[in-house]
Amino acid sequence: MPQSFLHSARRLAACLSLSLLGLTWAAPTPLPVLAWPAPDSLPISALLRPAPVPLQRPPFRLKTPAQPGNWTAWVIAAPRERPAQIAERYGVTLSALRVVQSGGERAPSGLPLPGGQVVRVPLPPPIVVVRRPASIKTVTLRYGDTLSALMLRSNLSERELISANLDLGSLDKLSVGTRLNIPTRETGLLLRIKPGQSAAELIHLYRASPLSVARANAITLPTELRVGDELLLPGIYADSRRDELLARRERAAQQAREAVVLAQYQAFEAWKTARLMERQRRYEAYQAWLNSPERLALVAKYQRQAQYDTWLAQQAAEASARQAEYQSFVAQQNVEDAARTQTIKGQMLDLAANDPRPQMQAAVLAEQSAPDLRLVWPLDHPRLTSRFGEEDIEFHVEQFHGGLDMVEPMGTPIHAAQDGEVTKSGDGAYGTNVYTVDAALGLTIIYGHLSATAVEVGQQVKQGDLIGYVGCTGECTGPHLHFELRLGGTPVDPLAFLP
């Protein structure tokens, strides 16, 4: 190790020891400031024209003094120098300058000044430099910040955070805008040197290591720090302050719990008193109401209500008997309607048998050998415009009409008349069509002239499922459904299998 380094280290240790023992040490030269107070008694010949001195920005904090006082610069103008040049040089407005004359002061006119003219320039108060450790940064709390989150982000314990912020009044009630000191390297006790104190006394009082203090505060001697500067004592922690804040938190929590319990008890007592008063009021009102005209009228009303309920029960029994009689009548009518339907279907078969057209003869043979089919109507109560084989329009004369045309408004839902597999869904012989096939029965059902389909090829549909919507695609004269049945490929009359 070089001898010069050892010699310097010994001198530093000796200086620190002398400072801790209270021996006098020469104070360092203070930093320059931007302005200075100039007493009115100062001779004009002693005034200089000061130039602004740039301030360095070490790890210091700047603040203005509590009572700045009267700060003024007296300037001797050069020949032909304008007041605006002086104002610009000192960073003030032209109206702030005052030209000194024998009779007093006046505002400058803006014209060039004669050489030697005295001008008073009011200056802002100087900036006082306050020194603090470079490893301490300041954080301003924002909305939603908590001490626990801040400690987690800064990797600090509660003890370390409290020791760096002795003015912290609570661990829980922190307002937005609160400024906290955050150690970024060494942690310890952060103190502000007060009047009557010195850094050496504080180091000796808290028994801190002088070398650790010198490294943490970037100083050579304790006398470099003055009143108002901040001093970091590494490894020293404000445990008593932490215990005080924790005790304050516990007291506040206990008071809050006691306040909640007291409020609950008071609410319970108020509720119990109100309940007793309400029960007493109701009992007294009930005693007064027992023989009141209102009660007697209510008793008579209840008697009339009982009589009315008895009458309603009799009416319900009679209505039930009438309903049973009606259901029996409906069942008989259904039997008669079924018989008439079979008779009509027989007559239709007879008429079709007498029709010489080969399509009608083929339909009759297919219907006679058809299995027992129980179809449902694809539309609810439709209006039939063209029946099976009917030659009602010229197109049906040219082309045999092999189904039923059912008229309904555009977009009316169409439902499956029978189970089956969709074999076609889209454009076809009847505009937009849907074909369903029941292979076991040899049955094919065609739904024609649809505006849109709701099924896809290969899909299995059940009786009543949505097939599509009424439309007017293909050859048609208006919105309707062409409903066609084919048994073994032969068109048959759908009315022979619909209920």
Short mmCIF file of C-alpha atoms in Angstrom, two decimals:
data_model
loop_
_atom_site.label_atom_id
_atom_site.label_comp_id
_atom_site.label_asym_id
_atom_site.label_seq_id
_atom_site.Cartn_x
_atom_site.Cartn_y
_atom_site.Cartn_z
CA MET A 1 0.00 0.00 0.00
CA PRO A 2 1.47 3.46 -0.84
CA GLN A 3 2.80 5.43 2.09
CA SER A 4 0.99 8.58 0.93
CA PHE A 5 -2.38 6.85 1.20
CA LEU A 6 -1.63 5.60 4.72
CA HIS A 7 -0.50 9.04 5.72
CA SER A 8 -3.73 10.62 4.39
CA ALA A 9 -5.86 8.03 6.18
CA ARG A 10 -4.10 8.70 9.49
CA ARG A 11 -4.64 12.44 9.08
CA LEU A 12 -8.39 11.90 8.38
CA ALA A 13 -8.82 9.74 11.49
CA ALA A 14 -6.98 12.29 13.60
CA CYS A 15 -9.12 15.13 12.30
CA LEU A 16 -12.32 13.23 13.04
CA SER A 17 -11.12 12.41 16.55
CA LEU A 18 -10.22 16.03 17.24
CA SER A 19 -13.65 17.13 16.01
CA LEU A 20 -15.43 14.63 18.25
CA LEU A 21 -13.43 15.91 21.24
CA GLY A 22 -14.80 19.41 20.59
CA LEU A 23 -11.57 20.99 19.28
CA THR A 24 -11.80 23.94 16.95
CA TRP A 25 -11.44 23.34 13.23
CA ALA A 26 -11.40 25.86 10.39
CA ALA A 27 -14.76 26.06 8.62
CA PRO A 28 -14.78 25.56 4.83
CA THR A 29 -15.37 28.45 2.48
CA PRO A 30 -19.15 28.94 1.93
CA LEU A 31 -20.63 28.47 -1.50
CA PRO A 32 -21.27 31.62 -3.60
CA VAL A 33 -24.79 33.06 -3.84
CA LEU A 34 -26.51 35.01 -6.53
CA ALA A 35 -27.07 38.24 -4.54
CA TRP A 36 -26.03 40.00 -1.37
CA PRO A 37 -27.47 42.72 0.84
CA ALA A 38 -25.91 46.13 0.12
CA PRO A 39 -26.34 48.66 2.95
CA ASP A 40 -27.26 52.19 1.98
CA SER A 41 -24.09 53.51 3.71
CA LEU A 42 -21.79 51.60 1.33
CA PRO A 43 -19.67 54.13 -0.73
CA ILE A 44 -20.50 54.20 -4.36
CA SER A 45 -16.79 53.98 -5.20
CA ALA A 46 -16.69 50.57 -3.54
CA LEU A 47 -19.47 49.12 -5.68
CA LEU A 48 -18.67 46.69 -8.42
CA ARG A 49 -20.61 45.41 -11.33
CA PRO A 50 -21.15 41.76 -10.27
CA ALA A 51 -21.69 39.09 -12.86
CA PRO A 52 -24.00 36.15 -12.15
CA VAL A 53 -22.08 33.27 -10.54
CA PRO A 54 -23.28 29.83 -11.73
CA LEU A 55 -24.27 27.55 -8.88
CA GLN A 56 -23.20 23.91 -8.99
CA ARG A 57 -25.80 21.27 -8.17
CA PRO A 58 -24.13 18.73 -5.86
CA PRO A 59 -26.36 16.41 -3.81
CA PHE A 60 -27.72 19.46 -1.97
CA ARG A 61 -31.28 20.71 -1.50
CA LEU A 62 -32.07 24.35 -2.24
CA LYS A 63 -34.47 26.45 -0.25
CA THR A 64 -35.19 30.16 0.28
CA PRO A 65 -34.68 31.76 3.69
CA ALA A 66 -37.69 32.41 5.91
CA GLN A 67 -37.02 36.17 6.00
CA PRO A 68 -35.16 37.17 2.83
CA GLY A 69 -34.61 40.82 3.79
CA ASN A 70 -33.88 43.66 1.36
CA TRP A 71 -31.52 42.55 -1.46
CA THR A 72 -30.28 45.27 -3.81
CA ALA A 73 -27.48 45.75 -6.34
CA TRP A 74 -26.01 49.25 -6.99
CA VAL A 75 -24.77 49.49 -10.57
CA ILE A 76 -22.61 52.26 -12.10
CA ALA A 77 -23.67 52.65 -15.74
CA ALA A 78 -21.10 52.72 -18.52
CA PRO A 79 -21.25 55.65 -21.00
CA ARG A 80 -24.25 55.35 -23.35
CA GLU A 81 -25.44 52.19 -21.57
CA ARG A 82 -29.18 51.68 -21.77
CA PRO A 83 -31.31 50.72 -18.73
CA ALA A 84 -32.74 47.78 -20.71
CA GLN A 85 -29.22 46.30 -20.92
CA ILE A 86 -28.81 46.52 -17.14
CA ALA A 87 -32.24 44.94 -16.58
CA GLU A 88 -31.42 42.11 -18.96
CA ARG A 89 -28.05 41.49 -17.33
CA TYR A 90 -29.59 41.11 -13.86
CA GLY A 91 -32.73 39.27 -15.00
CA VAL A 92 -35.28 41.88 -13.86
CA THR A 93 -37.86 44.02 -15.63
CA LEU A 94 -37.10 47.54 -16.83
CA SER A 95 -39.78 48.99 -14.55
CA ALA A 96 -37.99 47.53 -11.50
CA LEU A 97 -34.88 49.73 -12.02
CA ARG A 98 -34.47 53.07 -10.23
CA VAL A 99 -32.09 55.83 -11.34
CA VAL A 100 -30.48 57.51 -8.29
CA GLN A 101 -30.38 61.33 -8.36
CA SER A 102 -29.73 64.04 -5.82
CA GLY A 103 -33.44 64.65 -5.32
CA GLY A 104 -34.31 60.94 -4.95
CA GLU A 105 -35.00 58.11 -7.35
CA ARG A 106 -36.91 58.00 -10.60
CA ALA A 107 -37.95 55.36 -13.08
CA PRO A 108 -35.65 55.01 -16.14
CA SER A 109 -36.89 56.54 -19.37
CA GLY A 110 -35.24 53.96 -21.62
CA LEU A 111 -32.74 56.47 -23.10
CA PRO A 112 -28.97 55.86 -22.79
CA LEU A 113 -27.53 56.77 -19.38
CA PRO A 114 -24.51 59.03 -18.82
CA GLY A 115 -21.33 57.36 -17.65
CA GLY A 116 -21.14 56.98 -13.87
CA GLN A 117 -24.91 57.11 -13.34
CA VAL A 118 -25.93 55.00 -10.30
CA VAL A 119 -28.83 52.59 -10.84
CA ARG A 120 -30.47 50.61 -8.05
CA VAL A 121 -31.46 47.07 -9.07
CA PRO A 122 -33.76 45.12 -6.68
CA LEU A 123 -32.80 41.44 -6.64
CA PRO A 124 -34.64 38.33 -5.49
CA PRO A 125 -33.51 36.82 -2.19
CA PRO A 126 -30.52 34.49 -2.44
CA ILE A 127 -30.83 30.74 -2.68
CA VAL A 128 -29.53 29.01 0.40
CA VAL A 129 -27.82 25.68 -0.20
CA VAL A 130 -28.77 22.95 2.27
CA ARG A 131 -26.62 19.85 2.21
CA ARG A 132 -28.02 16.33 2.49
CA PRO A 133 -26.64 12.82 1.79
CA ALA A 134 -26.65 11.88 -1.87
CA SER A 135 -28.07 8.43 -1.10
CA ILE A 136 -31.32 9.92 0.24
CA LYS A 137 -34.02 10.54 -2.34
CA THR A 138 -37.43 12.13 -1.81
CA VAL A 139 -40.69 10.44 -2.83
CA THR A 140 -44.04 12.25 -2.98
CA LEU A 141 -47.02 10.08 -2.11
CA ARG A 142 -49.74 9.78 -4.73
CA TYR A 143 -53.31 8.60 -4.48
CA GLY A 144 -53.42 4.94 -3.43
CA ASP A 145 -49.84 4.76 -2.08
CA THR A 146 -49.30 2.99 1.27
CA LEU A 147 -46.28 2.57 3.51
CA SER A 148 -46.28 -1.19 2.99
CA ALA A 149 -46.23 -0.81 -0.81
CA LEU A 150 -43.53 1.89 -0.58
CA MET A 151 -41.36 -0.30 1.68
CA LEU A 152 -41.80 -3.25 -0.69
CA ARG A 153 -40.77 -1.17 -3.72
CA SER A 154 -37.79 0.36 -1.89
CA ASN A 155 -36.74 -2.89 -0.12
CA LEU A 156 -36.88 -1.14 3.26
CA SER A 157 -38.11 -2.31 6.63
CA GLU A 158 -40.52 -0.33 8.75
CA ARG A 159 -37.66 0.43 11.16
CA GLU A 160 -35.43 1.81 8.38
CA LEU A 161 -38.22 3.95 6.87
CA ILE A 162 -39.16 5.49 10.23
CA SER A 163 -35.50 6.25 11.05
CA ALA A 164 -35.21 8.25 7.82
CA ASN A 165 -38.48 10.15 8.49
CA LEU A 166 -38.54 11.21 12.14
CA ASP A 167 -41.32 13.74 11.46
CA LEU A 168 -43.66 10.92 10.39
CA GLY A 169 -46.70 11.29 12.62
CA SER A 170 -48.59 8.09 11.73
CA LEU A 171 -48.04 4.76 10.02
CA ASP A 172 -51.54 4.73 8.52
CA LYS A 173 -52.88 8.25 7.94
CA LEU A 174 -50.80 9.51 5.03
CA SER A 175 -52.16 12.30 2.84
CA VAL A 176 -51.51 12.74 -0.86
CA GLY A 177 -48.49 15.01 -1.41
CA THR A 178 -46.60 13.85 1.71
CA ARG A 179 -42.85 13.81 1.03
CA LEU A 180 -40.84 10.87 2.44
CA ASN A 181 -37.09 10.30 2.55
CA ILE A 182 -36.00 6.99 0.97
CA PRO A 183 -32.45 5.66 1.62
CA THR A 184 -31.01 4.09 -1.50
CA ARG A 185 -27.77 2.75 0.02
CA GLU A 186 -26.94 3.02 3.71
CA THR A 187 -29.84 3.04 6.13
CA GLY A 188 -29.88 4.70 9.50
CA LEU A 189 -30.97 7.76 11.43
CA LEU A 190 -31.48 10.91 9.31
CA LEU A 191 -31.20 14.11 11.40
CA ARG A 192 -31.37 17.82 10.64
CA ILE A 193 -28.76 19.84 12.49
CA LYS A 194 -30.60 22.39 14.64
CA PRO A 195 -29.30 25.66 16.11
CA GLY A 196 -27.03 24.88 19.04
CA GLN A 197 -26.07 21.48 17.61
CA SER A 198 -23.15 20.30 15.52
CA ALA A 199 -22.48 17.20 13.48
CA ALA A 200 -19.64 16.15 15.81
CA GLU A 201 -21.92 16.36 18.86
CA LEU A 202 -24.63 14.29 17.17
CA ILE A 203 -22.12 11.63 16.08
CA HIS A 204 -20.76 11.45 19.65
CA LEU A 205 -24.26 11.50 21.20
CA TYR A 206 -25.57 8.57 19.12
CA ARG A 207 -22.20 6.72 19.27
CA ALA A 208 -21.99 6.37 15.51
CA SER A 209 -18.88 5.28 13.63
CA PRO A 210 -17.08 8.41 12.35
CA LEU A 211 -15.76 6.65 9.25
CA SER A 212 -19.19 5.23 8.38
CA VAL A 213 -20.73 8.68 8.86
CA ALA A 214 -18.07 10.28 6.66
CA ARG A 215 -18.66 7.78 3.84
CA ALA A 216 -22.45 7.96 4.07
CA ASN A 217 -22.50 11.80 4.02
CA ALA A 218 -19.58 12.28 1.57
CA ILE A 219 -17.69 14.53 4.02
CA THR A 220 -14.10 14.68 5.30
CA LEU A 221 -14.75 16.50 8.57
CA PRO A 222 -17.95 16.94 10.61
CA THR A 223 -17.42 20.71 10.53
CA GLU A 224 -18.36 20.69 6.84
CA LEU A 225 -22.00 20.37 7.90
CA ARG A 226 -23.79 23.40 9.33
CA VAL A 227 -27.10 24.22 10.94
CA GLY A 228 -29.94 23.19 8.64
CA ASP A 229 -27.95 20.46 6.87
CA GLU A 230 -29.03 16.83 7.10
CA LEU A 231 -26.84 14.13 8.67
CA LEU A 232 -27.19 10.38 8.10
CA LEU A 233 -25.97 8.10 10.93
CA PRO A 234 -25.65 4.61 9.36
CA GLY A 235 -26.62 1.68 11.56
CA ILE A 236 -28.42 3.91 14.09
CA TYR A 237 -32.19 3.43 14.18
CA ALA A 238 -35.03 5.26 15.91
CA ASP A 239 -36.43 2.23 17.73
CA SER A 240 -38.09 4.37 20.39
CA ARG A 241 -39.85 6.42 17.67
CA ARG A 242 -40.96 3.21 15.98
CA ASP A 243 -42.31 1.85 19.26
CA GLU A 244 -44.12 5.15 19.81
CA LEU A 245 -45.74 5.01 16.35
CA LEU A 246 -46.70 1.36 16.80
CA ALA A 247 -48.18 2.16 20.20
CA ARG A 248 -50.05 5.10 18.64
CA ARG A 249 -51.38 2.78 15.92
CA GLU A 250 -52.48 0.23 18.52
CA ARG A 251 -54.18 2.94 20.57
CA ALA A 252 -55.97 4.23 17.48
CA ALA A 253 -57.05 0.70 16.55
CA GLN A 254 -58.22 0.05 20.11
CA GLN A 255 -60.14 3.32 20.16
CA ALA A 256 -61.71 2.44 16.81
CA ARG A 257 -62.74 -0.99 18.13
CA GLU A 258 -64.11 0.54 21.30
CA ALA A 259 -65.99 3.15 19.25
CA VAL A 260 -67.53 0.40 17.10
CA VAL A 261 -68.54 -1.61 20.17
CA LEU A 262 -69.96 1.49 21.86
CA ALA A 263 -71.89 2.46 18.73
CA GLN A 264 -73.27 -1.07 18.45
CA TYR A 265 -74.28 -1.07 22.12
CA GLN A 266 -75.93 2.33 21.82
CA ALA A 267 -77.74 1.21 18.67
CA PHE A 268 -78.91 -1.95 20.47
CA GLU A 269 -80.16 0.03 23.49
CA ALA A 270 -81.97 2.47 21.21
CA TRP A 271 -83.50 -0.43 19.26
CA LYS A 272 -84.57 -2.20 22.46
CA THR A 273 -86.15 0.96 23.86
CA ALA A 274 -87.92 1.67 20.57
CA ARG A 275 -89.16 -1.93 20.40
CA LEU A 276 -90.57 -1.79 23.95
CA MET A 277 -92.27 1.51 23.22
CA GLU A 278 -93.70 0.15 19.97
CA ARG A 279 -95.01 -3.00 21.66
CA GLN A 280 -96.60 -0.90 24.40
CA ARG A 281 -98.17 1.35 21.81
CA ARG A 282 -99.56 -1.62 19.88
CA TYR A 283 -100.95 -3.22 23.05
CA GLU A 284 -102.73 -0.01 24.04
CA ALA A 285 -104.06 0.41 20.52
CA TYR A 286 -105.28 -3.20 20.52
CA GLN A 287 -107.08 -2.72 23.86
CA ALA A 288 -108.78 0.37 22.50
CA TRP A 289 -109.69 -1.41 19.26
CA LEU A 290 -111.31 -4.53 20.82
CA ASN A 291 -114.71 -2.90 21.36
CA SER A 292 -114.39 -0.20 18.75
CA PRO A 293 -116.95 0.24 15.93
CA GLU A 294 -114.19 -0.53 13.44
CA ARG A 295 -113.64 -4.01 14.95
CA LEU A 296 -117.35 -4.80 15.00
CA ALA A 297 -117.57 -3.71 11.36
CA LEU A 298 -114.58 -5.92 10.55
CA VAL A 299 -116.21 -8.95 12.24
CA ALA A 300 -119.32 -8.43 10.14
CA LYS A 301 -117.12 -8.12 7.06
CA TYR A 302 -115.37 -11.42 7.86
CA GLN A 303 -118.76 -13.13 8.22
CA ARG A 304 -119.83 -11.83 4.84
CA GLN A 305 -116.49 -12.94 3.41
CA ALA A 306 -117.03 -16.47 4.78
CA GLN A 307 -120.47 -16.61 3.18
CA TYR A 308 -119.01 -15.38 -0.09
CA ASP A 309 -116.25 -18.02 0.06
CA THR A 310 -118.89 -20.71 0.56
CA TRP A 311 -120.80 -19.44 -2.45
CA LEU A 312 -117.58 -19.39 -4.51
CA ALA A 313 -116.89 -23.01 -3.56
CA GLN A 314 -120.35 -23.98 -4.74
CA GLN A 315 -119.83 -22.11 -7.98
CA ALA A 316 -116.46 -23.81 -8.48
CA ALA A 317 -118.02 -27.23 -7.94
CA GLU A 318 -120.75 -26.48 -10.45
CA ALA A 319 -118.15 -25.12 -12.92
CA SER A 320 -116.07 -28.31 -12.49
CA ALA A 321 -119.15 -30.41 -13.26
CA ARG A 322 -119.88 -28.30 -16.33
CA GLN A 323 -116.24 -28.61 -17.43
CA ALA A 324 -116.36 -32.38 -17.13
CA GLU A 325 -119.58 -32.42 -19.15
CA TYR A 326 -117.91 -30.19 -21.78
CA GLN A 327 -114.84 -32.44 -21.96
CA SER A 328 -117.09 -35.43 -22.55
CA PHE A 329 -118.88 -33.52 -25.29
CA VAL A 330 -115.54 -32.52 -26.91
CA ALA A 331 -114.35 -36.13 -26.82
CA GLN A 332 -117.54 -37.26 -28.52
CA GLN A 333 -117.17 -34.53 -31.13
CA ASN A 334 -113.57 -35.59 -31.77
CA VAL A 335 -114.73 -39.15 -32.38
CA GLU A 336 -117.40 -37.92 -34.74
CA ASP A 337 -114.89 -35.57 -36.46
CA ALA A 338 -112.46 -38.45 -36.92
CA ALA A 339 -115.22 -40.54 -38.45
CA ARG A 340 -116.17 -37.70 -40.75
CA THR A 341 -112.50 -37.18 -41.65
CA GLN A 342 -112.16 -40.83 -42.61
CA THR A 343 -115.36 -40.59 -44.61
CA ILE A 344 -114.10 -37.47 -46.41
CA LYS A 345 -110.72 -39.11 -47.05
CA GLY A 346 -112.56 -42.12 -48.47
CA GLN A 347 -114.59 -39.86 -50.70
CA MET A 348 -111.38 -38.10 -51.79
CA LEU A 349 -109.86 -41.45 -52.68
CA ASP A 350 -112.96 -42.34 -54.63
CA LEU A 351 -112.84 -39.05 -56.51
CA ALA A 352 -109.15 -39.49 -57.18
CA ALA A 353 -109.78 -43.04 -58.40
CA ASN A 354 -112.20 -41.69 -60.98
CA ASP A 355 -109.63 -39.11 -62.17
CA PRO A 356 -108.17 -40.47 -65.46
CA ARG A 357 -104.83 -38.67 -65.08
CA PRO A 358 -101.97 -41.15 -64.48
CA GLN A 359 -100.57 -39.02 -61.64
CA MET A 360 -103.86 -39.30 -59.75
CA GLN A 361 -104.07 -43.07 -60.38
CA ALA A 362 -100.48 -43.50 -59.14
CA ALA A 363 -101.27 -41.36 -56.05
CA VAL A 364 -104.35 -43.49 -55.24
CA LEU A 365 -102.37 -46.75 -55.45
CA ALA A 366 -99.57 -45.25 -53.26
CA GLU A 367 -102.07 -43.97 -50.67
CA GLN A 368 -103.90 -47.32 -50.47
CA SER A 369 -100.65 -49.18 -49.71
CA ALA A 370 -99.17 -46.36 -47.53
CA PRO A 371 -98.12 -47.07 -43.93
CA ASP A 372 -99.89 -45.41 -41.02
CA LEU A 373 -98.52 -41.84 -41.14
CA ARG A 374 -99.28 -39.27 -38.45
CA LEU A 375 -98.12 -35.93 -39.90
CA VAL A 376 -98.59 -32.48 -38.42
CA TRP A 377 -99.33 -29.29 -40.28
CA PRO A 378 -96.12 -27.40 -41.20
CA LEU A 379 -97.97 -24.10 -40.67
CA ASP A 380 -100.52 -23.14 -38.02
CA HIS A 381 -104.00 -22.83 -39.55
CA PRO A 382 -102.90 -21.97 -43.10
CA ARG A 383 -105.22 -20.96 -45.94
CA LEU A 384 -105.12 -23.51 -48.80
CA THR A 385 -105.12 -21.98 -52.28
CA SER A 386 -104.25 -24.98 -54.47
CA ARG A 387 -104.97 -28.62 -53.60
CA PHE A 388 -103.33 -31.77 -54.84
CA GLY A 389 -103.91 -32.18 -58.59
CA GLU A 390 -106.03 -29.01 -58.78
CA GLU A 391 -105.92 -27.14 -62.10
CA ASP A 392 -106.68 -23.69 -60.70
CA ILE A 393 -104.10 -21.73 -62.67
CA GLU A 394 -102.57 -22.07 -66.10
CA PHE A 395 -99.27 -23.36 -64.72
CA HIS A 396 -101.08 -26.17 -62.84
CA VAL A 397 -102.85 -27.10 -66.10
CA GLU A 398 -99.51 -27.41 -67.86
CA GLN A 399 -97.74 -29.03 -64.90
CA PHE A 400 -99.45 -31.51 -62.55
CA HIS A 401 -99.72 -29.94 -59.07
CA GLY A 402 -98.33 -32.63 -56.78
CA GLY A 403 -98.80 -30.92 -53.40
CA LEU A 404 -100.65 -28.31 -51.37
CA ASP A 405 -100.12 -24.53 -51.56
CA MET A 406 -100.52 -22.89 -48.14
CA VAL A 407 -100.68 -19.08 -47.98
CA GLU A 408 -99.01 -17.28 -45.03
CA PRO A 409 -97.18 -13.91 -44.72
CA MET A 410 -93.54 -13.64 -45.78
CA GLY A 411 -91.16 -14.96 -43.09
CA THR A 412 -93.67 -17.18 -41.26
CA PRO A 413 -91.79 -20.07 -39.55
CA ILE A 414 -92.21 -23.52 -41.16
CA HIS A 415 -91.93 -26.67 -39.00
CA ALA A 416 -91.17 -30.28 -39.90
CA ALA A 417 -94.29 -32.39 -40.54
CA GLN A 418 -92.40 -35.65 -39.91
CA ASP A 419 -89.00 -36.91 -38.73
CA GLY A 420 -86.33 -37.32 -41.37
CA GLU A 421 -82.89 -36.52 -42.74
CA VAL A 422 -82.29 -33.34 -44.75
CA THR A 423 -81.10 -34.32 -48.23
CA LYS A 424 -81.46 -30.92 -49.94
CA SER A 425 -81.35 -27.38 -48.55
CA GLY A 426 -81.12 -24.53 -51.03
CA ASP A 427 -82.00 -23.74 -54.63
CA GLY A 428 -84.02 -26.37 -56.51
CA ALA A 429 -87.15 -27.03 -58.54
CA TYR A 430 -89.32 -24.91 -56.25
CA GLY A 431 -87.02 -21.95 -55.67
CA THR A 432 -85.40 -22.37 -52.25
CA ASN A 433 -86.30 -25.89 -51.10
CA VAL A 434 -85.81 -28.29 -48.20
CA TYR A 435 -86.12 -32.08 -48.78
CA THR A 436 -86.43 -34.49 -45.84
CA VAL A 437 -86.37 -38.27 -46.23
CA ASP A 438 -87.56 -41.05 -43.91
CA ALA A 439 -85.90 -44.09 -45.49
CA ALA A 440 -87.76 -46.58 -43.27
CA LEU A 441 -91.14 -45.33 -44.54
CA GLY A 442 -89.98 -44.48 -48.06
CA LEU A 443 -91.31 -40.96 -47.39
CA THR A 444 -89.95 -37.76 -48.96
CA ILE A 445 -91.34 -34.36 -47.93
CA ILE A 446 -90.71 -31.21 -50.00
CA TYR A 447 -90.97 -27.67 -48.57
CA GLY A 448 -90.83 -25.25 -51.53
CA HIS A 449 -90.61 -21.51 -52.32
CA LEU A 450 -88.87 -20.69 -48.97
CA SER A 451 -87.36 -17.27 -48.30
CA ALA A 452 -84.60 -18.89 -46.18
CA THR A 453 -83.75 -22.31 -44.80
CA ALA A 454 -82.87 -23.14 -41.18
CA VAL A 455 -81.33 -26.61 -41.71
CA GLU A 456 -78.33 -28.12 -43.48
CA VAL A 457 -77.85 -31.23 -45.61
CA GLY A 458 -77.28 -34.31 -43.48
CA GLN A 459 -79.05 -32.86 -40.45
CA GLN A 460 -81.60 -35.03 -38.63
CA VAL A 461 -84.84 -33.20 -37.86
CA LYS A 462 -87.68 -34.15 -35.55
CA GLN A 463 -91.37 -33.52 -36.05
CA GLY A 464 -91.99 -29.87 -35.12
CA ASP A 465 -88.38 -28.65 -35.67
CA LEU A 466 -87.85 -25.37 -37.55
CA ILE A 467 -87.30 -26.00 -41.29
CA GLY A 468 -87.26 -22.50 -42.75
CA TYR A 469 -89.46 -19.47 -43.51
CA VAL A 470 -92.29 -18.76 -45.98
CA GLY A 471 -91.14 -16.98 -49.13
CA CYS A 472 -91.77 -16.50 -52.85
CA THR A 473 -88.71 -17.92 -54.59
CA GLY A 474 -88.90 -19.75 -57.92
CA GLU A 475 -92.14 -19.81 -59.93
CA CYS A 476 -94.74 -18.27 -57.56
CA THR A 477 -97.47 -15.64 -57.52
CA GLY A 478 -97.12 -14.67 -53.84
CA PRO A 479 -95.68 -15.76 -50.50
CA HIS A 480 -96.79 -19.38 -49.82
CA LEU A 481 -95.48 -22.86 -48.98
CA HIS A 482 -95.55 -25.67 -51.53
CA PHE A 483 -95.96 -28.80 -49.33
CA GLU A 484 -95.49 -32.09 -51.18
CA LEU A 485 -95.40 -35.76 -50.02
CA ARG A 486 -93.82 -38.58 -52.01
CA LEU A 487 -94.21 -42.25 -51.10
CA GLY A 488 -91.65 -44.35 -52.92
CA GLY A 489 -91.07 -41.41 -55.25
CA THR A 490 -94.79 -41.02 -56.10
CA PRO A 491 -96.51 -37.72 -55.12
CA VAL A 492 -99.57 -38.34 -52.92
CA ASP A 493 -102.27 -36.03 -51.52
CA PRO A 494 -100.97 -34.58 -48.19
CA LEU A 495 -104.57 -34.10 -46.97
CA ALA A 496 -104.91 -37.89 -46.78
CA PHE A 497 -102.29 -37.95 -43.96
CA LEU A 498 -102.81 -34.63 -42.15
CA PRO A 499 -105.09 -34.40 -39.11
#
